[in-house]
PDB file of N, CA and C and ligand atoms in Angstrom:
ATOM      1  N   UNK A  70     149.332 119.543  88.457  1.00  0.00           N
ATOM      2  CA  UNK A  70     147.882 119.378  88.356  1.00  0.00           C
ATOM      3  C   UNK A  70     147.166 120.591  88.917  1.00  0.00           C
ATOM      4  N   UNK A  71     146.112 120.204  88.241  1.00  0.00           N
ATOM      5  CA  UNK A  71     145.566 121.704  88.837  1.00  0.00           C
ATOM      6  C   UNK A  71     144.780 121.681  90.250  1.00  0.00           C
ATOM      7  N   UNK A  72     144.429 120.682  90.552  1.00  0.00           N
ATOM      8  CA  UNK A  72     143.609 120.135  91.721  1.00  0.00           C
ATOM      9  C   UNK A  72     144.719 119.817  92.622  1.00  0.00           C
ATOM     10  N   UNK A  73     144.329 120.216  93.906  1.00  0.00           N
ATOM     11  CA  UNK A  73     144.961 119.981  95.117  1.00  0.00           C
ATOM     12  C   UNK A  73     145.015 119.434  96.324  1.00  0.00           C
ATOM     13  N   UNK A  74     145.505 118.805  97.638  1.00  0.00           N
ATOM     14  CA  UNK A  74     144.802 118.223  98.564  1.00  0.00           C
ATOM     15  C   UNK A  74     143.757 119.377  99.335  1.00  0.00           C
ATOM     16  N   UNK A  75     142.919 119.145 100.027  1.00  0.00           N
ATOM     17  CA  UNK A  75     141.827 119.873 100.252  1.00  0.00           C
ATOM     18  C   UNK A  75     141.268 121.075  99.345  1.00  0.00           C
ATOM     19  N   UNK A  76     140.657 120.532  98.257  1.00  0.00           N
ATOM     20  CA  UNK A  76     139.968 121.783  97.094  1.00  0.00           C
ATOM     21  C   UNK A  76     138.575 120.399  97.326  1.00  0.00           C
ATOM     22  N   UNK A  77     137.800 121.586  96.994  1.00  0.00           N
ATOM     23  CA  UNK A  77     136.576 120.740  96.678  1.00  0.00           C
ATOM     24  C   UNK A  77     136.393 120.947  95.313  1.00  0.00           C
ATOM     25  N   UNK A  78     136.097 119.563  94.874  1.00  0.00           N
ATOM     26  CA  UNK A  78     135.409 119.065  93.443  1.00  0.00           C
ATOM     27  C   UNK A  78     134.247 118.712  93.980  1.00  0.00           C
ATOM     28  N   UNK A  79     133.354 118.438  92.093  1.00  0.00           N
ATOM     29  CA  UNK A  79     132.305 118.149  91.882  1.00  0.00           C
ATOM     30  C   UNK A  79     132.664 116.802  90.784  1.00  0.00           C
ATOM     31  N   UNK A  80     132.128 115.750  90.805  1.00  0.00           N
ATOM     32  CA  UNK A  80     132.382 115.043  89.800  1.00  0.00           C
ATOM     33  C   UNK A  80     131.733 114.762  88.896  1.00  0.00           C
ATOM     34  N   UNK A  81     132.261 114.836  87.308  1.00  0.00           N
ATOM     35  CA  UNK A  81     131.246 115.018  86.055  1.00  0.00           C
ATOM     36  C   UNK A  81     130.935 114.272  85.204  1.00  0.00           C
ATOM     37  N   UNK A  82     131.267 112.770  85.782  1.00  0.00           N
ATOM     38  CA  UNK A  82     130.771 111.909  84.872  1.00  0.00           C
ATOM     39  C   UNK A  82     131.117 110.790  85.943  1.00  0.00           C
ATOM     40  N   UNK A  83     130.519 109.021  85.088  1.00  0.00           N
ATOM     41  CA  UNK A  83     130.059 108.376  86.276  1.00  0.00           C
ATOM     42  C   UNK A  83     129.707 108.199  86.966  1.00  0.00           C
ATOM     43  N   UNK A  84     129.757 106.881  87.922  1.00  0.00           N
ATOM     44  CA  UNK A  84     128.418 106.713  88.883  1.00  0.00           C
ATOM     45  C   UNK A  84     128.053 107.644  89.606  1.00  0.00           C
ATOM     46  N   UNK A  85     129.325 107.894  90.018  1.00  0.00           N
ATOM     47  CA  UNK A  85     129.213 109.267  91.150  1.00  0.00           C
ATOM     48  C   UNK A  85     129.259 110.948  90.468  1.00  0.00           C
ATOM     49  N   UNK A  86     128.525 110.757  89.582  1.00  0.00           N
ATOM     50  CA  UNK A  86     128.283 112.429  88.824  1.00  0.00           C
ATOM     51  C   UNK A  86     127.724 112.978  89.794  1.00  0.00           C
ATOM     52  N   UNK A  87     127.704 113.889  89.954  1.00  0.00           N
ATOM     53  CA  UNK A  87     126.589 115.029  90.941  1.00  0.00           C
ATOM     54  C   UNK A  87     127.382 114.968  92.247  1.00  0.00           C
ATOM     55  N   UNK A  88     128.348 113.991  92.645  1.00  0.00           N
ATOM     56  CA  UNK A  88     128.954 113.944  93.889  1.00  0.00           C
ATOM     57  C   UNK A  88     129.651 114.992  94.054  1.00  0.00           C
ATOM     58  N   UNK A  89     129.979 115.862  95.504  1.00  0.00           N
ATOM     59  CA  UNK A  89     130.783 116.729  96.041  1.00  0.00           C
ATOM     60  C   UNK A  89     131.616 116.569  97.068  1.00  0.00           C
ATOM     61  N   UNK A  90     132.916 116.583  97.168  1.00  0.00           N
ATOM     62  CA  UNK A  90     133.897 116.243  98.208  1.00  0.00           C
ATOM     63  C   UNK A  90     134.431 116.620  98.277  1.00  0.00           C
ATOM     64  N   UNK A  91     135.548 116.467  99.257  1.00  0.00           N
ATOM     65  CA  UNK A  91     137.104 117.326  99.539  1.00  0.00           C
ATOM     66  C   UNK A  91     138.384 116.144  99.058  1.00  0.00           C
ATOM     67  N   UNK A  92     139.159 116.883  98.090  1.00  0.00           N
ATOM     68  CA  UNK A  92     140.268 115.933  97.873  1.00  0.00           C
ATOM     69  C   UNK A  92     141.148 115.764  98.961  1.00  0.00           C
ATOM     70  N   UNK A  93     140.960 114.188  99.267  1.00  0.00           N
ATOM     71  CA  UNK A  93     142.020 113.965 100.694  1.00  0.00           C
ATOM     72  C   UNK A  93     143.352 113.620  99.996  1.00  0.00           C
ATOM     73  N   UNK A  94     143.372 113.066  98.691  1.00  0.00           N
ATOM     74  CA  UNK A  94     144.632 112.353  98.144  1.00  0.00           C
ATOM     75  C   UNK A  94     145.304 112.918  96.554  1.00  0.00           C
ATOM     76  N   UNK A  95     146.526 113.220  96.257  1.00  0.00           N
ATOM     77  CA  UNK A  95     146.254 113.517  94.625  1.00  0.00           C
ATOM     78  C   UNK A  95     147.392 112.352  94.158  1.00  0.00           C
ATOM     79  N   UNK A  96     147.301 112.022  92.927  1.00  0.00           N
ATOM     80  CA  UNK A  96     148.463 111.241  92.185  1.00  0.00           C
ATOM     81  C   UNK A  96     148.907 112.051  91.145  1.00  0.00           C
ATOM     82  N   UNK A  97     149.873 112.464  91.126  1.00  0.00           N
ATOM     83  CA  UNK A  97     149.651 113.810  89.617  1.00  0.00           C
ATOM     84  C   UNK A  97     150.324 112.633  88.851  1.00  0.00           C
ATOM     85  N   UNK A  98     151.443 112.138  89.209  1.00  0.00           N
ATOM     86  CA  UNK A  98     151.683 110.813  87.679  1.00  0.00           C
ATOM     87  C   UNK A  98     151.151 110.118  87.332  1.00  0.00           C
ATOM     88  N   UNK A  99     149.679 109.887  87.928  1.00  0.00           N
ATOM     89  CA  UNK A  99     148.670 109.008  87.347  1.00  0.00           C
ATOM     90  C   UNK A  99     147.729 109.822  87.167  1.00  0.00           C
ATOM     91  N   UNK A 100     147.402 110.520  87.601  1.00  0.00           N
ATOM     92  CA  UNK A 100     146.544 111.992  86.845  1.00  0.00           C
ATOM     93  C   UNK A 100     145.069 111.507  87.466  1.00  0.00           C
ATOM     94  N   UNK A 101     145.137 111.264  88.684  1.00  0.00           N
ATOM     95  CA  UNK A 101     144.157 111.170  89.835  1.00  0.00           C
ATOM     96  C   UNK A 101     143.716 111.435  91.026  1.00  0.00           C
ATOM     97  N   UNK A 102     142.504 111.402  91.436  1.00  0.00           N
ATOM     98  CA  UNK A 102     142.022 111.804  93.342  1.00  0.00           C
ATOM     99  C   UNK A 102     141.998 111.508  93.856  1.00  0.00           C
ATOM    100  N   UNK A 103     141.595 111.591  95.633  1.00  0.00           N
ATOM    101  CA  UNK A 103     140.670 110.596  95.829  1.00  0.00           C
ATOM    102  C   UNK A 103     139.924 111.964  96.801  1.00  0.00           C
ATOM    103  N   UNK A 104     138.566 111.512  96.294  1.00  0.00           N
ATOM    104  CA  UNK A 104     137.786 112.499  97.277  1.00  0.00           C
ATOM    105  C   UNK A 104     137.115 111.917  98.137  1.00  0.00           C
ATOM    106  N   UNK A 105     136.824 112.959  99.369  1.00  0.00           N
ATOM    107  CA  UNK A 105     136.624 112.176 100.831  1.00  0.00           C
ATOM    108  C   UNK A 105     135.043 111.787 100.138  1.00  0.00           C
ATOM    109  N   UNK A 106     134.158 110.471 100.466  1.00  0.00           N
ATOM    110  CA  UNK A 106     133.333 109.787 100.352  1.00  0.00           C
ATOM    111  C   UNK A 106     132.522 109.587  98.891  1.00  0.00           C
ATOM    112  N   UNK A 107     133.462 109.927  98.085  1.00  0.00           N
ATOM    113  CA  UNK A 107     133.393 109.587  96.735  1.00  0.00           C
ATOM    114  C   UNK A 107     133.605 108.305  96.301  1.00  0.00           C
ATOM    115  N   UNK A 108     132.681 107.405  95.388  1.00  0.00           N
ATOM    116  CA  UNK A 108     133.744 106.545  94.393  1.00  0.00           C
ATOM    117  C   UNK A 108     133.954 105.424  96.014  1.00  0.00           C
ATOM    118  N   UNK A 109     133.086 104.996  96.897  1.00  0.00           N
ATOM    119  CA  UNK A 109     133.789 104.491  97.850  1.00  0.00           C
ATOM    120  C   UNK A 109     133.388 102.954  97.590  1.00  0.00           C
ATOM    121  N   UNK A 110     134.561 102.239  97.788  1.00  0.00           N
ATOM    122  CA  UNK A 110     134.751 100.326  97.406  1.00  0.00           C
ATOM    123  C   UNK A 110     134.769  99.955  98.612  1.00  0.00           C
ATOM    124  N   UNK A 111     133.748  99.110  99.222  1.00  0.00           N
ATOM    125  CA  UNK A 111     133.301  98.352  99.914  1.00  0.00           C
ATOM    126  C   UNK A 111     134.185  97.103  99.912  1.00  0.00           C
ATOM    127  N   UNK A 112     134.984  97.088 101.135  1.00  0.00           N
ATOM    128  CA  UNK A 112     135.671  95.565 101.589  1.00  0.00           C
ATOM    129  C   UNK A 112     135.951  95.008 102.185  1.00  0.00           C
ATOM    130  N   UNK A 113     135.739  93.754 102.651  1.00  0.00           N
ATOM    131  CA  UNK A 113     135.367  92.790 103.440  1.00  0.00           C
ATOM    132  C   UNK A 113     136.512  92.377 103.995  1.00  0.00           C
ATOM    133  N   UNK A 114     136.684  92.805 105.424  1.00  0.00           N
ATOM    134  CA  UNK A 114     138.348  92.494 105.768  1.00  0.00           C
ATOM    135  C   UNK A 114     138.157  91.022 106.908  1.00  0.00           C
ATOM    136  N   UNK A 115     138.928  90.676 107.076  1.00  0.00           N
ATOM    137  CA  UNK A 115     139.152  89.504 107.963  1.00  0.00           C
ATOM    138  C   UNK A 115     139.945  90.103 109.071  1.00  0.00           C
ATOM    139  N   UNK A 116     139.665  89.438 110.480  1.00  0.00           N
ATOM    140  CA  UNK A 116     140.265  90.210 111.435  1.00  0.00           C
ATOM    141  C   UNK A 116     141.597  89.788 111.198  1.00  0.00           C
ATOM    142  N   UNK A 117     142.464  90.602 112.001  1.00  0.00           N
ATOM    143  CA  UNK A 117     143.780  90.845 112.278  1.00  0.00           C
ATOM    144  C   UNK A 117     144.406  91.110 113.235  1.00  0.00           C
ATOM    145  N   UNK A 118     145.481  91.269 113.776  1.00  0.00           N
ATOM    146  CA  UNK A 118     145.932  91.841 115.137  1.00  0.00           C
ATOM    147  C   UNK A 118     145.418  93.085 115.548  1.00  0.00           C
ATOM    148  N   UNK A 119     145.324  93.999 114.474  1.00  0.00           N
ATOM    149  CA  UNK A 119     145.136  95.005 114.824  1.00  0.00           C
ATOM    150  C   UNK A 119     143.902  95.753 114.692  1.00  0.00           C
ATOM    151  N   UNK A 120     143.207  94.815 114.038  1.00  0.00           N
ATOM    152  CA  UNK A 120     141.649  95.230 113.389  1.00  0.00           C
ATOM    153  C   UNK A 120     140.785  93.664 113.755  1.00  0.00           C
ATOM    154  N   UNK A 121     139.773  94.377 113.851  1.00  0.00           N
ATOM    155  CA  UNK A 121     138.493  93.445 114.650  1.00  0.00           C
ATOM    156  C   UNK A 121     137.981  92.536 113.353  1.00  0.00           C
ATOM    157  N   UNK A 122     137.770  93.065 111.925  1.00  0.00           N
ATOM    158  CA  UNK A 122     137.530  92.716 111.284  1.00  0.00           C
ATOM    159  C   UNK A 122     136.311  93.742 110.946  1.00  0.00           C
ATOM    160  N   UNK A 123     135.800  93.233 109.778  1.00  0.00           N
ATOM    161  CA  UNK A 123     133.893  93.841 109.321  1.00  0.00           C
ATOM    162  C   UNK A 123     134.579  94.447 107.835  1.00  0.00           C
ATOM    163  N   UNK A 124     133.548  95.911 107.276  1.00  0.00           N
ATOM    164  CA  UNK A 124     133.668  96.161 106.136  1.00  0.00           C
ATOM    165  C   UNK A 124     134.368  97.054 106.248  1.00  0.00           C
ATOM    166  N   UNK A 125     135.286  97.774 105.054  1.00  0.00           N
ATOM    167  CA  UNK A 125     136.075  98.811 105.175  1.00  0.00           C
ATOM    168  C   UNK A 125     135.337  99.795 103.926  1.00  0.00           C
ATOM    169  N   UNK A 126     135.143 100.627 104.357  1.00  0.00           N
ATOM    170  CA  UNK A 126     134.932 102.077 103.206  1.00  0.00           C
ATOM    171  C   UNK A 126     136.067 102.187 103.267  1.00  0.00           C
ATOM    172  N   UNK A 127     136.851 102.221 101.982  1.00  0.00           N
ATOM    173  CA  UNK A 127     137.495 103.234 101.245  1.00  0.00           C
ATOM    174  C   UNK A 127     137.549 104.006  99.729  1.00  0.00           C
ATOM    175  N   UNK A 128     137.389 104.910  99.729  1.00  0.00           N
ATOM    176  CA  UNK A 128     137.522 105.995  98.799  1.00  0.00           C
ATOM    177  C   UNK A 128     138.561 105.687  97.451  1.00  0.00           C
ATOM    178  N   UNK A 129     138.121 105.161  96.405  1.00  0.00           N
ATOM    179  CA  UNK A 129     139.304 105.244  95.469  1.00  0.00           C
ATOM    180  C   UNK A 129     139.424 106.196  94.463  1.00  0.00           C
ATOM    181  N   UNK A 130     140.659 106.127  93.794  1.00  0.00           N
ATOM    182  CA  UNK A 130     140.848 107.232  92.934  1.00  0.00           C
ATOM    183  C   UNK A 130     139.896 107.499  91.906  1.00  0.00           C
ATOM    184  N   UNK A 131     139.653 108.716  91.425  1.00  0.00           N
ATOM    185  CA  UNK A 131     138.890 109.310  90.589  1.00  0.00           C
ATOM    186  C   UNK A 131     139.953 109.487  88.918  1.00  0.00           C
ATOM    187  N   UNK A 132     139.600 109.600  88.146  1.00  0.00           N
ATOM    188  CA  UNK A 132     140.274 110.475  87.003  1.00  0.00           C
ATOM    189  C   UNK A 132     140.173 112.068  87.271  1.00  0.00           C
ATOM    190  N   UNK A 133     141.261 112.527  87.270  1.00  0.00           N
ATOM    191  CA  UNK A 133     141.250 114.388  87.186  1.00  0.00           C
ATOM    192  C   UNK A 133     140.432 114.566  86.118  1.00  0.00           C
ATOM    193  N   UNK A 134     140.270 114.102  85.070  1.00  0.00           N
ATOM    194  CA  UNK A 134     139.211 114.532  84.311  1.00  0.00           C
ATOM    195  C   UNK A 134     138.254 114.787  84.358  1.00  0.00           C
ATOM    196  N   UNK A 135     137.504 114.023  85.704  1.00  0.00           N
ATOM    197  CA  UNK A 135     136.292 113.299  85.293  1.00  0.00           C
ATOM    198  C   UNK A 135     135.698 114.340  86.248  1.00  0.00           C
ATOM    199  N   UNK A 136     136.071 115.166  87.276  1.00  0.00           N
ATOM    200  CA  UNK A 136     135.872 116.164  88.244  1.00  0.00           C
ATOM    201  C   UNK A 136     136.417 117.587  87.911  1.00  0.00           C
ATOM    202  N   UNK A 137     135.255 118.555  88.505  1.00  0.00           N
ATOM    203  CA  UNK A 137     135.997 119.836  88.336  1.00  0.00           C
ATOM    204  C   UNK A 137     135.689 120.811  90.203  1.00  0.00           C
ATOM    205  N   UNK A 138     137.072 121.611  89.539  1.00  0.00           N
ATOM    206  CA  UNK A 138     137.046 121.980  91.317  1.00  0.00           C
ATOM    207  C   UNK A 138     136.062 123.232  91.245  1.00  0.00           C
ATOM    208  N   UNK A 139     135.339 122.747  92.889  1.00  0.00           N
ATOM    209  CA  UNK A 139     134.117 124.224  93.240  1.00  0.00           C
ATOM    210  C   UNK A 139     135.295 125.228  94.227  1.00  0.00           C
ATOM    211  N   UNK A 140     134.639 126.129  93.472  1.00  0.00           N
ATOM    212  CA  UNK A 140     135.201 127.483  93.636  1.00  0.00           C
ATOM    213  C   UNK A 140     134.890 128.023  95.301  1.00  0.00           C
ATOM    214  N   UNK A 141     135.750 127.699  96.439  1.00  0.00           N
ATOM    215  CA  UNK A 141     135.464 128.076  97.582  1.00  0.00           C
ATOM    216  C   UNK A 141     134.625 129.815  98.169  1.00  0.00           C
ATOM    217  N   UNK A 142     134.713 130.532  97.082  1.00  0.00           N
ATOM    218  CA  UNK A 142     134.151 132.002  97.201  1.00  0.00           C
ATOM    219  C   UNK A 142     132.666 131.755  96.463  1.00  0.00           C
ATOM    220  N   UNK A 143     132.517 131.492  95.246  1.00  0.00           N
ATOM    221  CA  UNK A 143     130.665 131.725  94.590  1.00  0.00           C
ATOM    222  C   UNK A 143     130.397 130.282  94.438  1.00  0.00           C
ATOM    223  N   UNK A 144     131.397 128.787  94.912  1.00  0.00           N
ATOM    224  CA  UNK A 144     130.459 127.722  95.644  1.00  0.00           C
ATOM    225  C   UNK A 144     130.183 127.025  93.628  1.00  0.00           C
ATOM    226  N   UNK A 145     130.678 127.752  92.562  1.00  0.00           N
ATOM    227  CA  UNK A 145     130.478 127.099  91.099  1.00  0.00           C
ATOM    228  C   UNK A 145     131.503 126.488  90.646  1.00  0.00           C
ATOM    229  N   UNK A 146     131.283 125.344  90.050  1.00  0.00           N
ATOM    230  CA  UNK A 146     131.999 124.461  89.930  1.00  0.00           C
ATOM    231  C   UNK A 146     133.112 125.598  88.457  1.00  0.00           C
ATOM    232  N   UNK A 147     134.567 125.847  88.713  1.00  0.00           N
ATOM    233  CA  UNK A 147     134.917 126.386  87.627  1.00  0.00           C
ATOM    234  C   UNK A 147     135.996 125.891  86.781  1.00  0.00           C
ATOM    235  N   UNK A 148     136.387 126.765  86.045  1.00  0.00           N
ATOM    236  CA  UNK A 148     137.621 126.160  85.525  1.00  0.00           C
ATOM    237  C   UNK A 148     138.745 127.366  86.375  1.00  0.00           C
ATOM    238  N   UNK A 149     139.807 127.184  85.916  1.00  0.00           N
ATOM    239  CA  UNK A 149     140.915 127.414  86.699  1.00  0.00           C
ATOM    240  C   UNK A 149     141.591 128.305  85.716  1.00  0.00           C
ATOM    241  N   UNK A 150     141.766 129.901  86.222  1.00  0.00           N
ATOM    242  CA  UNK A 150     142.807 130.581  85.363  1.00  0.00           C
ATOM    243  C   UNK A 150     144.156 130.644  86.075  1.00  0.00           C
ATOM    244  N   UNK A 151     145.006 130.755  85.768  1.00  0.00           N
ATOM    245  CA  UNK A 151     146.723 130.872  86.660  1.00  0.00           C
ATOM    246  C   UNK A 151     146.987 132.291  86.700  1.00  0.00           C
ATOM    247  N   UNK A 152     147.329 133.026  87.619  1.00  0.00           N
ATOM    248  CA  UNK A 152     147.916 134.599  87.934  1.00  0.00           C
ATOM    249  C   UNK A 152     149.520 134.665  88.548  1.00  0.00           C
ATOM    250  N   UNK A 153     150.195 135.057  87.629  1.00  0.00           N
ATOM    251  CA  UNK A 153     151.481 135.443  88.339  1.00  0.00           C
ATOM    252  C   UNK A 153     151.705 136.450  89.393  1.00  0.00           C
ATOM    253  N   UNK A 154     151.590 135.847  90.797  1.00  0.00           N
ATOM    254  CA  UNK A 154     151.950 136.677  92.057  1.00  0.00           C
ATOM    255  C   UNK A 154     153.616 136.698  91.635  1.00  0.00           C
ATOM    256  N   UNK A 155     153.355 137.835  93.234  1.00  0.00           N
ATOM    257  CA  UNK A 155     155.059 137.482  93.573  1.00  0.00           C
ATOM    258  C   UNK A 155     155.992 136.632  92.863  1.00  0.00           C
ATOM    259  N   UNK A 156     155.900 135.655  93.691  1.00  0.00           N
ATOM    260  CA  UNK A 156     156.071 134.308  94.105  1.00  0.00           C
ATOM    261  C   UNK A 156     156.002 132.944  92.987  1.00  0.00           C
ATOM    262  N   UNK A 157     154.755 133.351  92.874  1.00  0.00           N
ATOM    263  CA  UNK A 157     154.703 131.686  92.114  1.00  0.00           C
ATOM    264  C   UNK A 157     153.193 132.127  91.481  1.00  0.00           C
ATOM    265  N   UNK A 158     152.941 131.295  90.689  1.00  0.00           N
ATOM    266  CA  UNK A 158     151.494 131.033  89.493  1.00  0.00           C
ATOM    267  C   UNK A 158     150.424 131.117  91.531  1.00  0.00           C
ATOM    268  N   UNK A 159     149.626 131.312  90.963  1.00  0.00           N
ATOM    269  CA  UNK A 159     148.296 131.783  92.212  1.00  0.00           C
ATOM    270  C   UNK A 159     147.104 130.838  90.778  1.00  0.00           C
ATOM    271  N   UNK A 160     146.145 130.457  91.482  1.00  0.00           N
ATOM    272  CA  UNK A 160     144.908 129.546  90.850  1.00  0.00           C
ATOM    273  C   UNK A 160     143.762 130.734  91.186  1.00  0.00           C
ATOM    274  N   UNK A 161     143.189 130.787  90.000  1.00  0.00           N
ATOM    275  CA  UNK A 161     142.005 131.884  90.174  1.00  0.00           C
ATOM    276  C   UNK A 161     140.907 131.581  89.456  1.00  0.00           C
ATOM    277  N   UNK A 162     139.641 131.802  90.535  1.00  0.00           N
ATOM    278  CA  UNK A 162     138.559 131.170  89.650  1.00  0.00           C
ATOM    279  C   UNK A 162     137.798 132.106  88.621  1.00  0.00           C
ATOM    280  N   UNK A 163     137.358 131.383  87.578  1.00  0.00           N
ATOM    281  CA  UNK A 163     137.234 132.361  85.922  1.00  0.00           C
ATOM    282  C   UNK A 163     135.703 132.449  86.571  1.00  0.00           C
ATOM    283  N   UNK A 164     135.321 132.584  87.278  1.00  0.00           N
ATOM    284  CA  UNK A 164     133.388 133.201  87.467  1.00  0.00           C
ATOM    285  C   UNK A 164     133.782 134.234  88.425  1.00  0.00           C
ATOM    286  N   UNK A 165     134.329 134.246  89.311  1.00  0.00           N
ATOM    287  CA  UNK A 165     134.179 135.564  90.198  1.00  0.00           C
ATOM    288  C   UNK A 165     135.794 135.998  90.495  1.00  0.00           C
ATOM    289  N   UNK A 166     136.754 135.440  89.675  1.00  0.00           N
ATOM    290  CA  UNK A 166     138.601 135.738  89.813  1.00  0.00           C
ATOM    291  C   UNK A 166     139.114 135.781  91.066  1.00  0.00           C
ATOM    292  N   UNK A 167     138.069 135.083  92.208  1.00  0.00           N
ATOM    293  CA  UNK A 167     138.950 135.204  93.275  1.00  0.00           C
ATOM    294  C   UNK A 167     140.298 133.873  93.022  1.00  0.00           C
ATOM    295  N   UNK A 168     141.120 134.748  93.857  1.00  0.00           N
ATOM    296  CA  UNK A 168     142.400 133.893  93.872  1.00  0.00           C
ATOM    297  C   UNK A 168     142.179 132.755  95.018  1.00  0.00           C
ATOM    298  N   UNK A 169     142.254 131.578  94.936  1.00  0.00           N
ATOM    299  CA  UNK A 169     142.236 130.406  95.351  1.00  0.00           C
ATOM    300  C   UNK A 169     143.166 129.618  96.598  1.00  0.00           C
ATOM    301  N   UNK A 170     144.463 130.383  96.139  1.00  0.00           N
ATOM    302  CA  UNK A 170     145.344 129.841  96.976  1.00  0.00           C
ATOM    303  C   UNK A 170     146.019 130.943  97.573  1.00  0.00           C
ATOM    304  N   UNK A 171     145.247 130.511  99.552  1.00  0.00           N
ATOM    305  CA  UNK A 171     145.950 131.748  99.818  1.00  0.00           C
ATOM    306  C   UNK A 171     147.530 130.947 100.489  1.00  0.00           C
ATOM    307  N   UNK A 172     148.244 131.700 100.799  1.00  0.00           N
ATOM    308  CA  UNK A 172     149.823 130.967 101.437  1.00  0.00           C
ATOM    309  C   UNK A 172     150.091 131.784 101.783  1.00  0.00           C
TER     310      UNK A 172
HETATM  311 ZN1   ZN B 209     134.532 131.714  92.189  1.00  0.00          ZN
END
């Protein structure tokens, strides 16, 4: 996938269009996100041993589709070109070609 844990997206369709977050989670065999306070399902827990009880925010998955990742250097939401380093494919953004992944 082309999206990674901590890349920021923008999401481009649905409720949460216009939303911006950091991917805390990826599923690449289900071809999904989850971005931190995106898309968040409200639920009503009952206490427990270990929890007091009340509501739980959590964040559920997105479609990779439905989001595109912002470009940490010019901040625009882009698409993604691939560069053969060294090493391995490098992610580079097609508005200003900075390379994405540093390691
Ligand atoms: Zn850029």
């Amino acid at each position: 996938m082309a999206i990674k844990k901590g890349d920021t997206v923008v999401v481009l369709a649905g409720k949460n269009k216009g939303k911006k977050g950091k991917v805390i989670r990826v599923f690449p065999e289900r071809g999904k996100v989850t971005v931190e306070g995106v898309n968040i399902a409200k639920r009503h827990q009952r206490p427990s041993r270990n929890f007091q009880g009340g509501i739980i925010e959590k964040p559920m998955p997105l479609q990779v589709s439905n989001v595109m990742l912002v470009c940490p250097r010019c901040s625009e939401p882009t698409r993604i070109a691939y560069k053969a380093t060294s090493e391995k494919k490098a992610r580079v953004c097609q508005s200003c070609n900075e390379i994405m992944d540093k390691v």
